[in-house]
Every structure is written in C-alpha cells, then in structure tokens.
Amino acid sequence: MLPSTLSNLLAVVLCLPVALAASLNTTTLTTTGIVAATTTKTTSGVTSSLATNTTSSTSTTVKPTTTPAPTTSAVPNTTILDGPRTTNLLADIPGLYPLPNATDVVKNATLNTTDIQGDILVGMKKQLEVFYFFQINNVTSFKTKLHNIIVPKITSVLQLLDTTTQPIVCLNLAFSQTGIQTLGFNTNLGDTVFAAGQAADASNLGDPGTTNWVPTFTNTKALHGVFLLATDNQTYMDVQIQQLQYVFGTDITNLYSLEGNIRPPPYKGHEMFGYLDGIGQPAVAGFNLSPFPGQLTVSPGVILAGEPGDLGIASRPAWAKDGSFLAFRQLKQLVPEFDNFLLQVAPPISGWTQQQSADLVGARMVGRWKSGAPTDLNPTADNPSQGIDPTQNNNFDYSHPGFNLATDESHCPFAAHIRKTRPRADLNAPDNTIMRAGADVILLATVTATETASSTSNSTMERGLAFVSYQSSIADGFQFLQTVWANQPTFAPSHTPEPGWDPIIGQAGTGTRFMNGYDIQDTSLNLPLQQEFVVSRGGEYFFSPSISAIRDVLSV
C-alpha cells in the first residue's frame, strides 16, 4: 500500500477516488505534469509570458514577478489533460526536416526511443514551451513523488512521433551537477564543463561578465534542475503548472520560469531577426533512417551518452547511457538595432534600393536569406521555394567548380553564422555537432513604431531565443562551437582573408569584433561589429538522463 499522503496526490493526478488510487500498482499510473509562467497580452495580441524570478526583483530587461508559493490545499482539476490528443503537439514548419515515421522507427531503428527523453532528438518543433527551473528542498519527498507520479509521464522520443501517442503536455526533466549531487550521487559523468557549471564558463564563452545574466543562473548552488514542458495551448500549460505545484508543494522552489512561443504566421519557425531557424539539424544514425540531401549524419554517441561514437563513454556510469548533456542559454535579441545596423552599413548597389542591399548584408551575415534559402546557392537574391524545401535548403557545402574554397567569399562569407557553426567542406568535424532544441521567447513580439524610430529595443521587455542544445560532450559540442569556431576570427583555418567573428553569436568579451566578406562587391572588406545584437542573459548546463535512469537510479 502507498502512504496516505501519496495516495491523495495520485488521486488528484489521475482524477480518481483516493481509495482507488491507493489500490493501483504505481508502475501503471499515468499523469501529465507541469509548469507555467505568468501570462499577459502583448500589444500585438500575441499571448506571451513574463519571465518570473524569485531570486531577484531587479532583472534589467525581463520584467520580473514573484512566483507564489504552491497552495497544497487547492486541488487542481486536471481532467483537461486526460486526452486523447487529436491534433499534433508539434508544429509543422516548412523547410525543417520531418521527423521519422513512428512505425519505421519501431521496425528499423536501433536506438531505444522509448527510453530517450523526447526533446533530445525531436528538436525545434515546439509551439509553446516553458522552462521551469527549480531547487530541491526536501530530497526524500521529492524523489518519492518523482518516482511514483512524474516518471510515468516523462515523454519519450517515440511518443512524440505520432499524434495518437503524444500527451496533452510533453514533460522532460534535466538536472544540473549540483542537482545530481543533491539527489545523493557524486558520480563523475565524464564532462568537466558540465561539472563546473556555466557561470564558471562565462568568460571562456566570451560573455562580458555576468552583469546581464538572469540572477538565477549566477546562483548555481541553488539551481538543481529544469522541467521542460511543451504543448499547443496556454490553458493546458497553466493546468499542468498547477498540478506540478500541487504534487511537489514545498519540496521544490520555482526559481525562475521562461516561456517560449512559436511566432505566429507568416513568421512561424523564424527567429526574431526574421530568419528561418533550425534547418540544419543532423541525422542521428539509428534514428533518422532516411537522411535528406546535404544533411550531416552523425553517430548516435555524438548526441547520446553511452552510445557508439561517444568519445567519453569509458568515463561514464552505466546509468548515463541514452542521456544527453543540455546546454541552456537565454539570448536577448536587439531587433531594432540589428535592422538599423543593416541599413546603415549596406553598400550602394546600382539598381538596388537601400533595403535590398540591407537584406543582402543580413543574408551574408547569417548565410541564409530569411526564407531559409542559403546564400551559397543564391548569392544575390532570395529563393523562397528553395528555403522551405528540405531536399534543397541544405544541399550545399561552400565549394564551387572554378572557385578556390580557401579564398572565395562571393557565395558565402567565411564568417557567416551557418558557416561558422557547421563548416561543411571547410572542415569535416562530425564530432563537434549538436542537436538544437528550444523556442523563441516572445515577450514583445512586434517591433513597435517607437522602437523603429529610435532604433532601440524596449528596455522594459525582452525578445529573443531560449537556446537549447543536446550533445554527449559540452566541451566538444556547444562550448566548442562557441569558443573555437564562433569566437575565433581565424576560423576556418587557412582561409584568406581572415574570416573574423560569427557576426550573430560570436563574442569577444569586452573587445571589438569584425567580419570579413560582408560586401559582395568587394569581399576583401571588413565590417566592424561594435555592438552585439545577441546578448547573453546566462544559462546553465544540465544532464537529461534516460527515463529508466530517473526511474531506477536517481529517484530511488
């Protein structure tokens, strides 16, 4: 028999009488979990959320509110979460690779997709997502409730591949190094970057200190974990938050919540600067059974710990298998400033308007036009039909007959964002690959007339990206891409002229940056980058274990 207090919680989760809940075998219990942030309406009418932070009320750009303490006496009505789901939880974004067919995965895939948390391999297809960062207060009670109530509803990869098996709200969970230690495990997971935490990595990443960081991310000893929740309806999310707070009560403290929304049409799938995002995801062997033209196929161990291709497999405990290290970064995007910068630096081109020239400069900085079409295939004009075609939009490698790869920037600058972060023919480096996930953060979606006139972002609100990447090694994945490629002006090596920084995410601490090749009429020219248009608000490194590891190891 279950303890009476746990029986009461299970009754709420399952919407069953207490007596019946107490008589059920806990391994068959079903529940859906979790979170939400305070909601508001933007001036454009888009529902969004305000980031909440209980560690500070003086966040410089995110409007803070106080997260109320859970009211354990208020029993939430969770019948809305019972399903079944009739519409796809995930967004259909033209241009992004479709996910594998669930039936094909069951028949032919070699990875255990029922045990891998769903977000790791699904990528950037969420419509509404909440990151619920928490501190564990009562370890014993937290582990009991995690094991008996939450674990049965952690969403797997396989569940997300078919609408009929998707939950109303997808729930995933990851722990920081201090979180794993708090649960009673001092195990070395074989990643020193993860173990030290992101705050210790700030200078190395190029952040100019942590002044701009959300306070929660600077207090790494208190930040133990994050629930990742995804759905397609704000009401579902709100109910899940109520349920989470009821289940855990004072066993955890919600330190910070951040909500990300997919942008409304016609910008669905486009990040805040306007460019289609998430196009270049790798194909993971054993899961993506039919890679697309130009799609990089990587060994499963590049993304998943303990699988073939994991360079750190010998140093990891057995329970780490099929988990993945999660790098989270909250990135603020200065959209009015970026748009104005393009207009100011765009060179005159005969027969072109200033806006057309600005659009070309922006495309050369990113390496893609806003439609997703690569400049390597379309150096002077956008090709929207190609941008939304996954059989074409990655089928290039920067090499062209009659052109020298080490000197030619007529198609794509060496420093373009997508070339820096996936160098293709410049450098074959499959081990330095990440799986992108995350969502756009829409706190002020539409650039207002006041912002446009002043070329200055609203200082009281924030727009940007909740960046998430998965990899089996942060040192070889996110950290490597940021520090060795994006932040190094000499990368890619043996290219002339010197490439400069990634103009989108490259950082130089308190120094100044430049990129070469911005002007298609004279690619030898450098473009000074005196302002960063993507501002780090901090983050943390987590480990997203397999479902069985949470059930059989971490919660017992």
Tab-separated table of C-alpha atoms in Angstrom, residues 277-531:
chain	number	residue	atom	x	y	z
A	277	ASP	CA	15.711	28.619	-37.808
A	278	GLY	CA	16.520	25.002	-37.024
A	279	ILE	CA	17.107	23.986	-40.637
A	280	GLY	CA	20.467	22.234	-40.362
A	281	GLN	CA	19.749	19.534	-37.781
A	282	PRO	CA	21.936	16.424	-38.045
A	283	ALA	CA	20.632	12.960	-38.833
A	284	VAL	CA	21.339	10.638	-35.906
A	285	ALA	CA	22.281	7.131	-37.019
A	286	GLY	CA	19.856	4.603	-35.604
A	287	PHE	CA	17.003	7.127	-35.548
A	288	ASN	CA	16.896	9.240	-38.715
A	289	LEU	CA	16.549	6.380	-41.180
A	290	SER	CA	16.426	8.402	-44.415
A	291	PRO	CA	18.740	11.438	-44.276
A	292	PHE	CA	17.992	14.314	-46.623
A	293	PRO	CA	20.386	15.690	-49.256
A	294	GLY	CA	23.133	17.641	-47.504
A	295	GLN	CA	22.076	16.522	-44.023
A	296	LEU	CA	25.020	15.551	-41.831
A	297	THR	CA	24.729	12.037	-40.403
A	298	VAL	CA	26.432	11.559	-37.037
A	299	SER	CA	26.997	8.562	-34.806
A	300	PRO	CA	24.386	8.345	-32.029
A	301	GLY	CA	27.115	8.814	-29.416
A	302	VAL	CA	27.729	12.348	-30.629
A	303	ILE	CA	24.355	13.287	-29.120
A	304	LEU	CA	23.665	10.461	-26.634
A	305	ALA	CA	25.968	9.347	-23.835
A	306	GLY	CA	26.987	5.706	-23.835
A	307	GLU	CA	26.174	5.075	-27.477
A	308	PRO	CA	28.681	4.266	-30.267
A	309	GLY	CA	30.613	7.409	-31.087
A	310	ASP	CA	30.562	8.812	-27.540
A	311	LEU	CA	34.182	9.822	-27.032
A	312	GLY	CA	33.730	9.871	-23.244
A	313	ILE	CA	31.975	6.531	-22.921
A	314	ALA	CA	34.729	4.965	-20.786
A	315	SER	CA	34.400	7.600	-18.071
A	316	ARG	CA	30.634	7.485	-17.612
A	317	PRO	CA	28.494	5.387	-15.238
A	318	ALA	CA	26.244	2.803	-16.859
A	319	TRP	CA	23.108	4.737	-15.927
A	320	ALA	CA	24.210	7.709	-18.077
A	321	LYS	CA	23.525	5.723	-21.269
A	322	ASP	CA	20.965	7.381	-23.570
A	323	GLY	CA	21.106	10.598	-21.604
A	324	SER	CA	22.397	13.826	-23.091
A	325	PHE	CA	24.014	16.998	-21.815
A	326	LEU	CA	21.736	20.011	-22.207
A	327	ALA	CA	23.216	23.476	-22.726
A	328	PHE	CA	20.671	26.198	-21.994
A	329	ARG	CA	21.231	29.853	-22.908
A	330	GLN	CA	18.766	32.718	-22.689
A	331	LEU	CA	19.657	35.029	-25.565
A	332	LYS	CA	18.265	38.532	-25.910
A	333	GLN	CA	17.968	39.788	-29.499
A	334	LEU	CA	18.189	43.504	-30.266
A	335	VAL	CA	15.979	43.525	-33.346
A	336	PRO	CA	15.508	47.297	-33.990
A	337	GLU	CA	19.241	47.816	-33.533
A	338	PHE	CA	20.055	44.957	-35.922
A	339	ASP	CA	17.658	46.211	-38.595
A	340	ASN	CA	19.041	49.741	-38.365
A	341	PHE	CA	22.631	48.469	-38.485
A	342	LEU	CA	21.960	46.661	-41.760
A	343	LEU	CA	20.518	49.817	-43.314
A	344	GLN	CA	23.465	51.912	-42.144
A	345	VAL	CA	26.233	49.607	-43.394
A	346	ALA	CA	24.587	48.353	-46.590
A	347	PRO	CA	26.774	49.494	-49.513
A	348	PRO	CA	25.201	51.205	-52.530
A	349	ILE	CA	24.480	48.729	-55.331
A	350	SER	CA	23.487	50.011	-58.742
A	351	GLY	CA	19.787	49.418	-59.408
A	352	TRP	CA	19.107	48.279	-55.841
A	353	THR	CA	17.232	50.057	-53.066
A	354	GLN	CA	18.951	50.559	-49.721
A	355	GLN	CA	16.586	47.999	-48.179
A	356	GLN	CA	17.511	45.407	-50.820
A	357	SER	CA	21.195	45.969	-50.093
A	358	ALA	CA	20.500	45.715	-46.342
A	359	ASP	CA	18.679	42.429	-46.892
A	360	LEU	CA	21.721	41.091	-48.740
A	361	VAL	CA	24.098	42.137	-45.951
A	362	GLY	CA	21.846	40.407	-43.410
A	363	ALA	CA	21.732	37.260	-45.543
A	364	ARG	CA	25.534	37.257	-45.827
A	365	MET	CA	25.908	37.692	-42.067
A	366	VAL	CA	23.626	34.711	-41.419
A	367	GLY	CA	24.482	32.659	-44.508
A	368	ARG	CA	20.804	32.327	-45.394
A	369	TRP	CA	18.063	34.572	-46.617
A	370	LYS	CA	15.091	34.986	-44.304
A	371	SER	CA	13.231	32.262	-46.208
A	372	GLY	CA	15.950	29.766	-45.271
A	373	ALA	CA	17.490	29.655	-48.746
A	374	PRO	CA	21.308	29.522	-48.455
A	375	THR	CA	23.370	32.312	-49.980
A	376	ASP	CA	25.827	29.645	-51.141
A	377	LEU	CA	23.235	28.630	-53.725
A	378	ASN	CA	21.559	32.040	-54.066
A	379	PRO	CA	24.272	34.681	-53.654
A	380	THR	CA	22.325	37.732	-54.882
A	381	ALA	CA	18.607	37.005	-54.434
A	382	ASP	CA	16.308	35.067	-52.149
A	383	ASN	CA	14.713	31.819	-53.326
A	384	PRO	CA	11.724	31.213	-51.023
A	385	SER	CA	10.659	27.963	-52.675
A	386	GLN	CA	14.110	26.520	-52.017
A	387	GLY	CA	14.115	27.846	-48.458
A	388	ILE	CA	11.092	25.763	-47.495
A	389	ASP	CA	12.247	22.622	-49.316
A	390	PRO	CA	14.286	20.324	-47.025
A	391	THR	CA	15.536	18.416	-50.066
A	392	GLN	CA	17.297	21.565	-51.284
A	393	ASN	CA	17.970	24.014	-48.448
A	394	ASN	CA	20.957	22.079	-47.046
A	395	ASN	CA	22.289	20.547	-50.235
A	396	PHE	CA	25.482	22.608	-50.469
A	397	ASP	CA	28.978	22.606	-48.982
A	398	TYR	CA	30.509	26.014	-49.960
A	399	SER	CA	32.597	24.506	-52.769
A	400	HIS	CA	32.014	25.503	-56.410
A	401	PRO	CA	33.742	24.421	-59.609
A	402	GLY	CA	36.238	27.050	-60.706
A	403	PHE	CA	36.340	28.728	-57.294
A	404	ASN	CA	39.002	28.341	-54.595
A	405	LEU	CA	37.356	27.217	-51.342
A	406	ALA	CA	40.044	28.978	-49.285
A	407	THR	CA	39.609	32.383	-50.931
A	408	ASP	CA	36.113	32.539	-52.436
A	409	GLU	CA	33.540	34.536	-50.469
A	410	SER	CA	31.392	35.509	-53.423
A	411	HIS	CA	28.793	32.899	-52.478
A	412	CYS	CA	29.042	32.943	-48.690
A	413	PRO	CA	31.405	34.805	-46.326
A	414	PHE	CA	33.759	32.637	-44.261
A	415	ALA	CA	32.324	34.230	-41.087
A	416	ALA	CA	28.633	33.721	-41.903
A	417	HIS	CA	26.806	32.279	-38.912
A	418	ILE	CA	25.818	28.968	-40.509
A	419	ARG	CA	29.323	28.521	-41.982
A	420	LYS	CA	31.000	29.139	-38.632
A	421	THR	CA	28.751	26.704	-36.783
A	422	ARG	CA	28.725	23.992	-39.463
A	423	PRO	CA	31.753	24.397	-41.719
A	424	ARG	CA	30.928	21.578	-44.154
A	425	ALA	CA	33.683	21.449	-46.818
A	426	ASP	CA	35.804	23.896	-44.791
A	427	LEU	CA	36.315	21.259	-42.097
A	428	ASN	CA	34.861	17.799	-41.641
A	429	ALA	CA	34.047	17.688	-37.916
A	430	PRO	CA	31.055	15.423	-37.188
A	431	ASP	CA	32.105	15.001	-33.535
A	432	ASN	CA	31.510	18.730	-32.998
A	433	THR	CA	27.791	18.524	-33.725
A	434	ILE	CA	24.809	19.482	-31.591
A	435	MET	CA	21.079	18.828	-31.733
A	436	ARG	CA	19.223	22.118	-31.465
A	437	ALA	CA	16.046	22.470	-29.455
A	438	GLY	CA	14.389	25.399	-27.684
A	439	ALA	CA	11.881	28.063	-28.606
A	440	ASP	CA	11.558	31.738	-29.406
A	441	VAL	CA	10.794	33.887	-26.388
A	442	ILE	CA	8.067	36.330	-27.306
A	443	LEU	CA	7.628	38.937	-24.617
A	444	LEU	CA	7.227	41.780	-27.094
A	445	ALA	CA	6.677	40.232	-30.497
A	446	THR	CA	6.203	43.071	-32.945
A	447	VAL	CA	8.765	45.848	-33.230
A	448	THR	CA	6.837	48.984	-32.333
A	449	ALA	CA	6.875	52.287	-34.183
A	450	THR	CA	8.668	53.846	-31.229
A	451	GLU	CA	11.399	51.200	-31.372
A	452	THR	CA	11.791	51.619	-35.123
A	453	ALA	CA	12.022	55.398	-34.867
A	454	SER	CA	14.649	55.238	-32.136
A	455	SER	CA	16.395	52.063	-33.398
A	456	THR	CA	16.350	50.984	-29.754
A	457	SER	CA	14.669	47.977	-28.131
A	458	ASN	CA	12.086	48.492	-25.409
A	459	SER	CA	14.157	48.417	-22.221
A	460	THR	CA	11.385	47.024	-20.008
A	461	MET	CA	10.598	43.961	-22.108
A	462	GLU	CA	12.593	41.358	-23.978
A	463	ARG	CA	12.549	39.324	-27.149
A	464	GLY	CA	14.958	36.596	-28.058
A	465	LEU	CA	15.716	32.904	-28.041
A	466	ALA	CA	15.640	30.166	-25.434
A	467	PHE	CA	18.606	28.265	-26.851
A	468	VAL	CA	18.884	24.563	-26.087
A	469	SER	CA	21.414	22.143	-27.494
A	470	TYR	CA	21.964	18.471	-26.765
A	471	GLN	CA	25.304	16.674	-27.050
A	472	SER	CA	27.245	13.851	-25.388
A	473	SER	CA	30.019	16.313	-24.506
A	474	ILE	CA	29.553	20.025	-23.853
A	475	ALA	CA	33.282	20.537	-24.379
A	476	ASP	CA	33.023	19.034	-27.879
A	477	GLY	CA	29.554	20.411	-28.588
A	478	PHE	CA	28.128	23.776	-27.562
A	479	GLN	CA	31.261	25.087	-25.861
A	480	PHE	CA	33.449	24.101	-28.802
A	481	LEU	CA	31.173	25.729	-31.389
A	482	GLN	CA	31.047	28.935	-29.378
A	483	THR	CA	34.665	29.279	-28.306
A	484	VAL	CA	36.684	27.582	-31.058
A	485	TRP	CA	34.569	28.433	-34.091
A	486	ALA	CA	32.197	31.387	-33.496
A	487	ASN	CA	34.545	33.414	-31.268
A	488	GLN	CA	37.778	32.795	-33.187
A	489	PRO	CA	38.485	35.299	-36.004
A	490	THR	CA	40.953	32.887	-37.627
A	491	PHE	CA	38.408	30.073	-38.059
A	492	ALA	CA	38.115	28.411	-40.531
A	493	PRO	CA	41.896	27.933	-40.806
A	494	SER	CA	43.878	28.547	-43.996
A	495	HIS	CA	41.244	30.914	-45.380
A	496	THR	CA	42.216	34.274	-46.820
A	497	PRO	CA	41.289	36.974	-45.872
A	498	GLU	CA	40.943	36.287	-42.147
A	499	PRO	CA	37.251	35.437	-41.593
A	500	GLY	CA	36.532	37.387	-38.393
A	501	TRP	CA	33.868	36.610	-35.792
A	502	ASP	CA	30.488	34.988	-36.282
A	503	PRO	CA	28.502	38.245	-36.577
A	504	ILE	CA	25.389	36.765	-34.951
A	505	ILE	CA	26.584	34.800	-31.903
A	506	GLY	CA	30.343	35.423	-31.854
A	507	GLN	CA	31.552	37.141	-28.692
A	508	ALA	CA	34.780	38.936	-27.774
A	509	GLY	CA	34.197	39.701	-24.109
A	510	THR	CA	34.812	43.436	-23.773
A	511	GLY	CA	36.765	43.559	-27.059
A	512	THR	CA	35.596	44.543	-30.531
A	513	ARG	CA	34.669	42.253	-33.400
A	514	PHE	CA	34.631	42.285	-37.191
A	515	MET	CA	33.571	40.039	-40.043
A	516	ASN	CA	35.104	39.825	-43.476
A	517	GLY	CA	33.228	39.459	-46.757
A	518	TYR	CA	30.021	41.352	-45.979
A	519	ASP	CA	30.160	43.388	-49.223
A	520	ILE	CA	29.551	41.158	-52.237
A	521	GLN	CA	31.098	43.824	-54.487
A	522	ASP	CA	34.410	43.723	-52.581
A	523	THR	CA	34.731	40.709	-50.312
A	524	SER	CA	38.129	41.835	-49.015
A	525	LEU	CA	36.450	44.491	-46.866
A	526	ASN	CA	35.942	44.043	-43.123
A	527	LEU	CA	32.750	45.075	-41.358
A	528	PRO	CA	33.301	46.446	-37.821
A	529	LEU	CA	30.839	44.949	-35.328
A	530	GLN	CA	30.875	47.441	-32.500
A	531	GLN	CA	27.646	46.165	-30.941
